[in-house]
CSV table of C-alpha atoms in Angstrom, one decimal:
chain,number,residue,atom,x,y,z
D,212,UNK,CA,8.2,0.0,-21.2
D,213,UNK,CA,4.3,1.3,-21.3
D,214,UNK,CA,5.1,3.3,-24.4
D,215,UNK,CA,5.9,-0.3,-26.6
D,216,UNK,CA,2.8,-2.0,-25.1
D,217,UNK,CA,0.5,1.1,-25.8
D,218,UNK,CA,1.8,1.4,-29.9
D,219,UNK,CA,1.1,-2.2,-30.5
D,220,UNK,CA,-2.6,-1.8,-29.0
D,221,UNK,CA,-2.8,1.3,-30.7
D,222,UNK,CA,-1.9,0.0,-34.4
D,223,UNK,CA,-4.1,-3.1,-33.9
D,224,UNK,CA,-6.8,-0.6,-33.6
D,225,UNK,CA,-6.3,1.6,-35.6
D,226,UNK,CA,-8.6,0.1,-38.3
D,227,UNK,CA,-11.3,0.3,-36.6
D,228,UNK,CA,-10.9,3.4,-34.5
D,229,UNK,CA,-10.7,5.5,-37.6
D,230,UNK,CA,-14.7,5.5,-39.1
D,231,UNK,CA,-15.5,6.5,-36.0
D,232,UNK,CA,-12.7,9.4,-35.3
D,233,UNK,CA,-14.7,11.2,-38.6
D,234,UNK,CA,-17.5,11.3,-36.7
D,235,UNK,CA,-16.3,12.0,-33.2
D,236,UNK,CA,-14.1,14.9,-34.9
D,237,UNK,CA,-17.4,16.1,-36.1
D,238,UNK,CA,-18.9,16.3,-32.8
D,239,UNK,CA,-15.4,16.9,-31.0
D,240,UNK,CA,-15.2,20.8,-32.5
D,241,UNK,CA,-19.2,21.2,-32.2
D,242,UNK,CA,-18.9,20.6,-28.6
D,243,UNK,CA,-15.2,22.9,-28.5
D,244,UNK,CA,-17.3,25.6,-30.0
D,245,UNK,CA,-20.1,25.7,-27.1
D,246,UNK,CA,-17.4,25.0,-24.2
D,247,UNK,CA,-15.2,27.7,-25.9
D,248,UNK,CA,-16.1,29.9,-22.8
D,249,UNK,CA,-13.2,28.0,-21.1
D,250,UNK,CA,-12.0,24.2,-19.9
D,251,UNK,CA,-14.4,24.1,-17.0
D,252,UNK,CA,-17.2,23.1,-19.1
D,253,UNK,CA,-15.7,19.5,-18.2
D,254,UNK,CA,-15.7,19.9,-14.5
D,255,UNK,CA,-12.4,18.6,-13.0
D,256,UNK,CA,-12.6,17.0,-9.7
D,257,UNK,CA,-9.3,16.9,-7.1
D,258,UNK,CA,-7.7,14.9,-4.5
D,259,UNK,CA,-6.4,16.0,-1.9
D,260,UNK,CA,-2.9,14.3,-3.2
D,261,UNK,CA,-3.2,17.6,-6.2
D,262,UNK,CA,-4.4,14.9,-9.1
D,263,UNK,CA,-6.7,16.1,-10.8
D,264,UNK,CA,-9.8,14.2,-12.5
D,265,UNK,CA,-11.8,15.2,-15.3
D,266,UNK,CA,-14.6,12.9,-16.9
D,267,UNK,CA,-15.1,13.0,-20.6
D,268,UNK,CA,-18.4,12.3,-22.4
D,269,UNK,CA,-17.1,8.9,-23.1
D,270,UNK,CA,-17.4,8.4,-18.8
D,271,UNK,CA,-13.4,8.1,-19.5
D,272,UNK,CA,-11.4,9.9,-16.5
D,273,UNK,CA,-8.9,12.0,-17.8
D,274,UNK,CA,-6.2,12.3,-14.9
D,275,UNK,CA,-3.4,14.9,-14.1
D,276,UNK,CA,-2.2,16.7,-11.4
D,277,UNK,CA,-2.9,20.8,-10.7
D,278,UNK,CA,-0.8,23.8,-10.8
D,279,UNK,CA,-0.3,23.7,-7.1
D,280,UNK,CA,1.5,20.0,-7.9
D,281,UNK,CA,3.8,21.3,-11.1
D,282,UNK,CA,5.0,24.0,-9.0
D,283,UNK,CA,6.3,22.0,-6.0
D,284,UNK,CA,7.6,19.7,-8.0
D,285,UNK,CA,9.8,22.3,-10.4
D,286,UNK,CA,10.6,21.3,-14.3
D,287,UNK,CA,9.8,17.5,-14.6
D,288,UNK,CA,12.5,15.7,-16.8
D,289,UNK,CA,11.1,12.1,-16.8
D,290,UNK,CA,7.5,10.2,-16.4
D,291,UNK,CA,7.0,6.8,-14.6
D,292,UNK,CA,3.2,5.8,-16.4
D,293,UNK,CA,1.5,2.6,-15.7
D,294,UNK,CA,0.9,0.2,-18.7
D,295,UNK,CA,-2.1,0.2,-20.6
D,296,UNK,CA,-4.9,-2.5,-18.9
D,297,UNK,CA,-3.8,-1.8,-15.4
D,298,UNK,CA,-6.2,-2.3,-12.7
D,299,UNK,CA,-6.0,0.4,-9.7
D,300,UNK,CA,-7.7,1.1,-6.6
D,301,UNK,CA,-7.9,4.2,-5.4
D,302,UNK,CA,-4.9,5.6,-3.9
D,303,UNK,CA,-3.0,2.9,-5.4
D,304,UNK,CA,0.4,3.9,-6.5
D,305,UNK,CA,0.3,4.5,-10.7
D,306,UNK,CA,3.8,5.9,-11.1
D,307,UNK,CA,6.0,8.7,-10.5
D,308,UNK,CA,7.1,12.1,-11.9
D,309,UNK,CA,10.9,13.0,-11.7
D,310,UNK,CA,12.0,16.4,-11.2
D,311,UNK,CA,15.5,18.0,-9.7
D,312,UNK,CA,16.6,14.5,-8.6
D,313,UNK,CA,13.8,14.2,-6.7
D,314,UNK,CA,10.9,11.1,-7.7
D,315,UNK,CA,7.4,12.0,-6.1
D,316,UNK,CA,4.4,9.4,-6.3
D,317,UNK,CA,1.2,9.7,-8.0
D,318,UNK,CA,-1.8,8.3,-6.5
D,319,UNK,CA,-4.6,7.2,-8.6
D,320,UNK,CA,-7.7,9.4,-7.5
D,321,UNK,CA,-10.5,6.9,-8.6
D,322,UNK,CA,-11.0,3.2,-8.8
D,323,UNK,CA,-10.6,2.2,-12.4
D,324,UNK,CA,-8.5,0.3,-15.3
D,325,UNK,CA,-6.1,2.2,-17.0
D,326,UNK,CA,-7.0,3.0,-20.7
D,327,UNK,CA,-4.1,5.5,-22.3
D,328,UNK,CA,-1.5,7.1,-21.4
D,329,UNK,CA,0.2,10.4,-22.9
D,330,UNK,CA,2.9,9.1,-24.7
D,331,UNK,CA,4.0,12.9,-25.6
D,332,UNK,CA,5.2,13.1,-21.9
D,333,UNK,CA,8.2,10.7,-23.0
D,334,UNK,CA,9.8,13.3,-25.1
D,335,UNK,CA,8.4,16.3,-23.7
D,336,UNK,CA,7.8,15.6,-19.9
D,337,UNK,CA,8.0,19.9,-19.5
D,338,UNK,CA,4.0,19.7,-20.8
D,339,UNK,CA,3.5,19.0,-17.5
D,340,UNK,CA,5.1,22.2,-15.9
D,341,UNK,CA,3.7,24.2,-19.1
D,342,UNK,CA,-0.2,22.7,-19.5
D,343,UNK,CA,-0.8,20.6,-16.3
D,344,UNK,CA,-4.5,21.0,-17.1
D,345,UNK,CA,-4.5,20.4,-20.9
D,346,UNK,CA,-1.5,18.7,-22.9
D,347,UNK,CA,0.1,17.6,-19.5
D,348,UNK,CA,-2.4,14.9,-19.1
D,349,UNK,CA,-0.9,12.1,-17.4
D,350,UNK,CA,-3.5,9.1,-18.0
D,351,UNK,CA,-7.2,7.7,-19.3
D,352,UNK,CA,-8.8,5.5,-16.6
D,353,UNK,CA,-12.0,4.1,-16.5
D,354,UNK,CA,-14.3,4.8,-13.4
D,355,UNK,CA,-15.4,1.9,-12.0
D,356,UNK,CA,-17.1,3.6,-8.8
D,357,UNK,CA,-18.9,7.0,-9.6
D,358,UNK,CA,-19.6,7.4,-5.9
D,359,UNK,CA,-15.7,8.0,-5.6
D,360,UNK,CA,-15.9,10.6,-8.0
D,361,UNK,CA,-18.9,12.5,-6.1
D,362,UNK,CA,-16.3,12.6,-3.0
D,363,UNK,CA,-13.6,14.2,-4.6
D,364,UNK,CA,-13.5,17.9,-4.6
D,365,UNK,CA,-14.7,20.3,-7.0
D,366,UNK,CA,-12.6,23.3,-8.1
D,367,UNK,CA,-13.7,25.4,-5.0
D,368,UNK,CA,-13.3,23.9,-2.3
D,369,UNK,CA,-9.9,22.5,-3.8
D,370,UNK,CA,-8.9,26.1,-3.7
D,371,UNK,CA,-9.9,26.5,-0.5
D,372,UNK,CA,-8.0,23.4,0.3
D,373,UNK,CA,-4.8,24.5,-1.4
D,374,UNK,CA,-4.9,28.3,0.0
D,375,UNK,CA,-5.0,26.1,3.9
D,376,UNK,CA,-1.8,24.5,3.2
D,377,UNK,CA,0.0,27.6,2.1
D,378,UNK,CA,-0.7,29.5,5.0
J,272,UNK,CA,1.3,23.8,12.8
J,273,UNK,CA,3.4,27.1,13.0
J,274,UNK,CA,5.3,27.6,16.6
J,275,UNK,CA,6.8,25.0,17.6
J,276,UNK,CA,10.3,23.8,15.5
J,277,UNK,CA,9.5,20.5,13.8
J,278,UNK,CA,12.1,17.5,16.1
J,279,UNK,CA,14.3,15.8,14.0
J,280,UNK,CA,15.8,12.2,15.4
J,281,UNK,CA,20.0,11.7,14.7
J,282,UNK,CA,20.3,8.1,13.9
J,283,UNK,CA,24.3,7.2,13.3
J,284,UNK,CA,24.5,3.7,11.6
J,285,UNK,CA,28.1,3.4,10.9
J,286,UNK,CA,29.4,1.6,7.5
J,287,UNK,CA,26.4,-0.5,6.4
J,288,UNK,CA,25.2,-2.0,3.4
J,289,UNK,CA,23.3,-0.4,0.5
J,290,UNK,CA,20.8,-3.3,1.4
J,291,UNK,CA,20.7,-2.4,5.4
J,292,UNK,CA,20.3,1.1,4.5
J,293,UNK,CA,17.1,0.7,2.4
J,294,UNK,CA,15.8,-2.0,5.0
J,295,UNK,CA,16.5,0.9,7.7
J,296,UNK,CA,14.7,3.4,5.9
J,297,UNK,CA,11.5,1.6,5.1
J,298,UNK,CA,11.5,1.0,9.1
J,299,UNK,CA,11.8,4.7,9.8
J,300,UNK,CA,8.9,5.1,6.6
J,301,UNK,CA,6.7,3.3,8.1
J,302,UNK,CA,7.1,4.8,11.6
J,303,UNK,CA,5.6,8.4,9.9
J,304,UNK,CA,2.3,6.7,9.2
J,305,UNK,CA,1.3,6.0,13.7
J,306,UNK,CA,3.2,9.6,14.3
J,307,UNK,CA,5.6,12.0,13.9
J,308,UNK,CA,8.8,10.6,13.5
J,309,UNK,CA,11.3,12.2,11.8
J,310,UNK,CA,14.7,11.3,10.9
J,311,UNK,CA,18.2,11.7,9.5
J,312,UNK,CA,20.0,8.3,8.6
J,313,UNK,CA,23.7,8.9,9.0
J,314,UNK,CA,26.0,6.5,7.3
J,315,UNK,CA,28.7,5.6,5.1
J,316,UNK,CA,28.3,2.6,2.4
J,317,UNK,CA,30.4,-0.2,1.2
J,318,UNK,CA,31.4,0.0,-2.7
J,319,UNK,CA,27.9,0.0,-4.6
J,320,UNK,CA,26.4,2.0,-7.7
J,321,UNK,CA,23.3,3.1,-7.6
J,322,UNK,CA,21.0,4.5,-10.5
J,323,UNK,CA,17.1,5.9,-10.3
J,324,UNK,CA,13.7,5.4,-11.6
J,325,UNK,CA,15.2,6.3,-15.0
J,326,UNK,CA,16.3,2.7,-16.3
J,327,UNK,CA,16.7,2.8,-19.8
J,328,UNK,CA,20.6,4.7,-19.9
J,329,UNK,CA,21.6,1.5,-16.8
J,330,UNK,CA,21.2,-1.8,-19.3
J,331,UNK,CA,22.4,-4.9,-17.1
J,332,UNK,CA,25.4,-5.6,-18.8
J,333,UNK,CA,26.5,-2.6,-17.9
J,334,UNK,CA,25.4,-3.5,-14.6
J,335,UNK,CA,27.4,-6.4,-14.2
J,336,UNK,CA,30.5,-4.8,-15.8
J,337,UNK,CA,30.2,-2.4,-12.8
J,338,UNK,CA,29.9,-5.4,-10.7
J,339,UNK,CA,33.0,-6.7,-12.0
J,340,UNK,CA,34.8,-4.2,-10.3
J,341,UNK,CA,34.0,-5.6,-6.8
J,342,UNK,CA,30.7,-3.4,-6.2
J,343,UNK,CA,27.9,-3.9,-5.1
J,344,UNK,CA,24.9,-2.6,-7.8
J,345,UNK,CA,21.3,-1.4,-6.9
J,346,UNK,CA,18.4,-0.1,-8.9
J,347,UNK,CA,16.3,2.3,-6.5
J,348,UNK,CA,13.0,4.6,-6.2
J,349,UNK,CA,14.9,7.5,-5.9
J,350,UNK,CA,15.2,10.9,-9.1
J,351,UNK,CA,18.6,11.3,-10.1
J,352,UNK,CA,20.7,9.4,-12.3
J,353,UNK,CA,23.9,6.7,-11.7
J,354,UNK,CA,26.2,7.1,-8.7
J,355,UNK,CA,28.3,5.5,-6.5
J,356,UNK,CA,28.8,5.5,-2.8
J,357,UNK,CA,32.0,4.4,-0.8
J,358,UNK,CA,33.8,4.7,2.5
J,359,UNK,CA,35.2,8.1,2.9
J,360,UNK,CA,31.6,9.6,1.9
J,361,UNK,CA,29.1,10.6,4.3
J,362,UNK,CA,25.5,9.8,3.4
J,363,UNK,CA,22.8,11.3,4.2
J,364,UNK,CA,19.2,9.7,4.5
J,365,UNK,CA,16.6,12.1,5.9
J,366,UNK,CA,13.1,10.5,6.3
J,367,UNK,CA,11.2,13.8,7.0
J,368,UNK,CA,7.0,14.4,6.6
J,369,UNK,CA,7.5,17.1,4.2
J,370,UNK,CA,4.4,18.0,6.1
J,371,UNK,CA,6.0,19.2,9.0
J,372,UNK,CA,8.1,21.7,7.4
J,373,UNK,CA,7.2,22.8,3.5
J,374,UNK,CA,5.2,20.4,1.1
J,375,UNK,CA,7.1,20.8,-1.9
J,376,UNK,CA,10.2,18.7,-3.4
J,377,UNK,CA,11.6,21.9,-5.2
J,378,UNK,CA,11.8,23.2,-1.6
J,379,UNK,CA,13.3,20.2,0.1
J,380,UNK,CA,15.9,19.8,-2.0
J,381,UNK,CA,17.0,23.2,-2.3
J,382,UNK,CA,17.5,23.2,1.3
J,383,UNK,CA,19.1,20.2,0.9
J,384,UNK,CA,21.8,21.9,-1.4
J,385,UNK,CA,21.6,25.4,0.8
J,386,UNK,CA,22.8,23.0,3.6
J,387,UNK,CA,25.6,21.3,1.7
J,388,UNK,CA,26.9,24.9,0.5
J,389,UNK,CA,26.7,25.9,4.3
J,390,UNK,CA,29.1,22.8,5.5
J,391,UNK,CA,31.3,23.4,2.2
J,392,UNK,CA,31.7,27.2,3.3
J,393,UNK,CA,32.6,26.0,6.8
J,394,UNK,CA,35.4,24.5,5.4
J,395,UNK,CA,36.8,27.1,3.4
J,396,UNK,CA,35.4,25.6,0.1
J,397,UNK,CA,33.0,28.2,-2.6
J,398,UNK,CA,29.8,25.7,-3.4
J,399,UNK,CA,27.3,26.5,-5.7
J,400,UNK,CA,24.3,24.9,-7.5
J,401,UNK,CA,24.1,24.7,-10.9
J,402,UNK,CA,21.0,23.7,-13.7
J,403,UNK,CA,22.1,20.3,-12.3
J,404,UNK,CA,21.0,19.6,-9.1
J,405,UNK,CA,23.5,18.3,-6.2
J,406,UNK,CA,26.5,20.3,-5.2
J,407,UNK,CA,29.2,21.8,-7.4
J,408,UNK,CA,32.8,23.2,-6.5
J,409,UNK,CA,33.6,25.1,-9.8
J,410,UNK,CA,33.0,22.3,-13.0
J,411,UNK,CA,33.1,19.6,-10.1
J,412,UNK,CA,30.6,17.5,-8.3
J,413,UNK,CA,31.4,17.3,-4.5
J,414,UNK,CA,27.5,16.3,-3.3
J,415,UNK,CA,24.9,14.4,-5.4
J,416,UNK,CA,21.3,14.5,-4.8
J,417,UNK,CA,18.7,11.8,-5.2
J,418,UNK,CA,15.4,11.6,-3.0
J,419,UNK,CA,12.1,9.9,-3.4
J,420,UNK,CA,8.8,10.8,-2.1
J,421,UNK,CA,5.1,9.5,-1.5
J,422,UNK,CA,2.4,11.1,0.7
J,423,UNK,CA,5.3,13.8,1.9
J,424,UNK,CA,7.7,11.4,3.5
J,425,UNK,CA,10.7,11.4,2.2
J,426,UNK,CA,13.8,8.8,1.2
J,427,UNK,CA,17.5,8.6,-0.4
J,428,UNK,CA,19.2,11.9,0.3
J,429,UNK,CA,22.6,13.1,-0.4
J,430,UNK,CA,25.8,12.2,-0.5
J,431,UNK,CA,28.9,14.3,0.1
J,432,UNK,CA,32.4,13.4,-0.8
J,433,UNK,CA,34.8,13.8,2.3
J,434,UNK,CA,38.6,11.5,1.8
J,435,UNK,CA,36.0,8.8,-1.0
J,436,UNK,CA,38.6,6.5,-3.3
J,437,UNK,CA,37.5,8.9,-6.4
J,438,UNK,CA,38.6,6.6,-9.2
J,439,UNK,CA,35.3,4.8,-8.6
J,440,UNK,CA,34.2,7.6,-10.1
J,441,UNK,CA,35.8,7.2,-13.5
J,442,UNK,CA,33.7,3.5,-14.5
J,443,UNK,CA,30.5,6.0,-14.7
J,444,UNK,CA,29.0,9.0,-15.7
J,445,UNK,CA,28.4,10.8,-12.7
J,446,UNK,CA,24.9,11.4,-12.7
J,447,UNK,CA,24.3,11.4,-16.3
J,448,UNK,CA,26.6,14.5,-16.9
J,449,UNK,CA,29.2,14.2,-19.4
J,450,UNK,CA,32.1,16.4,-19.2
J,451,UNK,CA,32.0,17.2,-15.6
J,452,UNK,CA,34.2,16.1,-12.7
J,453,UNK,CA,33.6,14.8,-9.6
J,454,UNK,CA,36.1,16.5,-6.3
J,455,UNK,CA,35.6,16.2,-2.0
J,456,UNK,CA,36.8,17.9,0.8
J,457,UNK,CA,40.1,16.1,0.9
J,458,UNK,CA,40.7,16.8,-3.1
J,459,UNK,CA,39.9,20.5,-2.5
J,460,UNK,CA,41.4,21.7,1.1
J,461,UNK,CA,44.6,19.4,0.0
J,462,UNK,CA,44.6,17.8,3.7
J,463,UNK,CA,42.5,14.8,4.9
J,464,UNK,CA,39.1,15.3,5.7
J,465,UNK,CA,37.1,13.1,7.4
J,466,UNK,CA,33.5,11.5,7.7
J,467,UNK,CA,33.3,12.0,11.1
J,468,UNK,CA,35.3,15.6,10.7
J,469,UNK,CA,32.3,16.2,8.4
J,470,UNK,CA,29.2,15.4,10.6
J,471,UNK,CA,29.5,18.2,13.2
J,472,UNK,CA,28.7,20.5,10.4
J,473,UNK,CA,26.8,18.9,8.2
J,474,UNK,CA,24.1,18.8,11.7
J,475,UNK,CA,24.8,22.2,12.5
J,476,UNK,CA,23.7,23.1,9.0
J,477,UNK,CA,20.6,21.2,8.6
J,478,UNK,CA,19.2,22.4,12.0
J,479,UNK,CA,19.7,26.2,10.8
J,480,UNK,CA,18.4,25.3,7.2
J,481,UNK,CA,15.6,23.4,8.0
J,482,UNK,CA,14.8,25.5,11.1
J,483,UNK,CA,14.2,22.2,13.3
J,484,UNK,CA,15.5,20.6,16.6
J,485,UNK,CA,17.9,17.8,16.6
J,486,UNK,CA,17.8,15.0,19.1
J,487,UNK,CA,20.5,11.7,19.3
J,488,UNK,CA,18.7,8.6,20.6
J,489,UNK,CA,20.8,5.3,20.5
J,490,UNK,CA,21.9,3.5,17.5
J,491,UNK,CA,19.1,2.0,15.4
J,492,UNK,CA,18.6,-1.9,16.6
């Protein structure tokens, strides 16, 4: 499925990709070394469907969904990703997470062309329940409309938006 | 929001087609996005197999062995595994806004097993859950599971074994579990037990579980 597509991109690549990974490494633990005060120094952004954005320095949208999400869902056992190259709008369907029999949709929260996908979530779909915020990353997307980001909500009002529902 | 018991709409369709069932559903789907509108499908199927969104264990050869058999075969939306559905089983389709009662899928569908337990205990019969979701008498499935669901509305449902053909049963894997059997209420209470015995309960159930009020309109056009 997505996973074959994305290896055979990936190994084409891979020439390429690695002269720059030196450097990017380089920077990569400079940058974990300031931010070490926590994984807010990349602001995430949410919907109001529990994704969860987060925009790297690349302008790559990291996308997931929060702890609220994990725990209504209970222990995922199997991930439905989009392939690599996919065009979505926002609130376009991009797949579906599996968890006691029960398949729930995931919306995308931007406007945007699918770049990677976590293929760890093929083996280990429980990164989801145990890092939703880190290792449980779902996709990379482009962000083709940065307006759609400025809507989303930042980690406050999300809160606020997530304490509403469980009263 | 709180107050007032969310309404819930009977709708019996009868023995219909895997194929009618999903085209029903969508229709009752849609009908969340103008308004509140929710329902439970009630119906029994004609010989099919179903399987989920997991496709990689359900090859079509397989497939069309099953098909061999005089089934009917359908890939779906839904979590869960393989299955199969039959006359003599009473399925269970409730198209609910999750929204209306609690928005989680670990919630929903342990109500949906609390209910099955309730109508199991009704007739006499010990239920329990297991790591496995769906219904279990002892080592034995009597009630599989599968639901989808997008923006809170659910689909798919359950499906409880009342006098079902069980050899059907013994061409699959029930749900992916090897090693497990599958019973129904007929199998375990050793007397014939009915769809249509079954419903009574099963609606008495769902109302206390999912704290709601039921209301019959006619049968779906």
């Amino acid at each position: 499925m997505a996973a074959g597509v994305l290896l055979r991109s990936l190994s084409s690549n891979f020439s390429t990709v690695l002269p720059s990974l030196r450097r990017s490494a380089y920077n990569a633990s400079f940058r974990r070394t300031l931010s070490s005060s926590g994984r807010l120094a990349a602001a995430l952004k949410f919907t109001d469907k529990h994704e969860w954005i987060r925009v790297e320095d690349s302008g790559i949208g990291t996308v997931g969904i929060s702890n609220f999400a994990q725990e209504a869902l209970g222990d995922v056992v199997y991930c439905e990703l989009p392939e690599v190259g996919k065009q979505l709008t926002q609130q376009d369907e991009f797949g579906a997470l599996e968890s006691v029999k029960a398949a729930s949709e995931l919306y995308s929260p931007l406007t945007g062309e699918v770049v990677e996908v976590n293929t760890r979530l093929a083996d280990n779909p429980s990164l989801i329940n145990k890092s939703c915020y880190e290792d449980g990353w779902l996709m990379k997307m482009t962000i083709a409309s940065p307006a759609e980001l400025d809507a989303l909500m930042d980690e406050a009002a999300y809160k606020k938006y997530v304490r509403s529902i469980e009263d | 929001m709180k107050g007032a018991r969310p309404v819930v709409e009977v709708v019996r369709l009868g023995v219909v087609s895997y194929q009618e069932a999903l085209r029903l559903q969508q229709l009752y789907v849609d009908r969340h996005r103008s308004s509140p509108a929710n329902a439970l499908l009630l119906c029994q199927h004609l010989p099919v197999y179903t399987t989920g969104i997991r496709h990689k264990p359900y090859p079509a050869a397989l497939l069309d062995r099953l098909r061999l058999l005089g089934a009917d075969v359908h890939r779906t939306n839904r979590g869960g595994l393989i299955t199969f559905h039959g006359p003599g089983q009473l399925v269970c389709y409730p198209v609910l806004n999750l929204g209306n009662f609690t928005k989680s899928v670990r919630w929903y569908v342990c109500e949906l097993e609390k209910t099955i337990i309730s109508v199991c205990r009704r007739f006499g019969i010990e239920a329990s859950t297991s790591p496995h979701t769906g219904v279990w008498v002892g080592d034995q499935k009597i009630c599989a599971i599968g639901i989808h669901c997008g923006r809170y509305i659910t689909s798919h449902g359950l499906a409880l074994n009342c006098n079902t053909d069980m050899s059907w049963f013994g061409h699959i894997v029930p749900c992916g579990i090897e090693g497990k059997g599958v019973t129904s209420l007929t199998v375990k209470l050793q007397r014939d037990v009915s769809v249509e015995d079954t419903i009574p309960h099963l609606l008495d159930a769902f109302r206390q579980h999912f704290n709601c009020e039921l209301t019959e309109e006619h049968t779906a056009e």
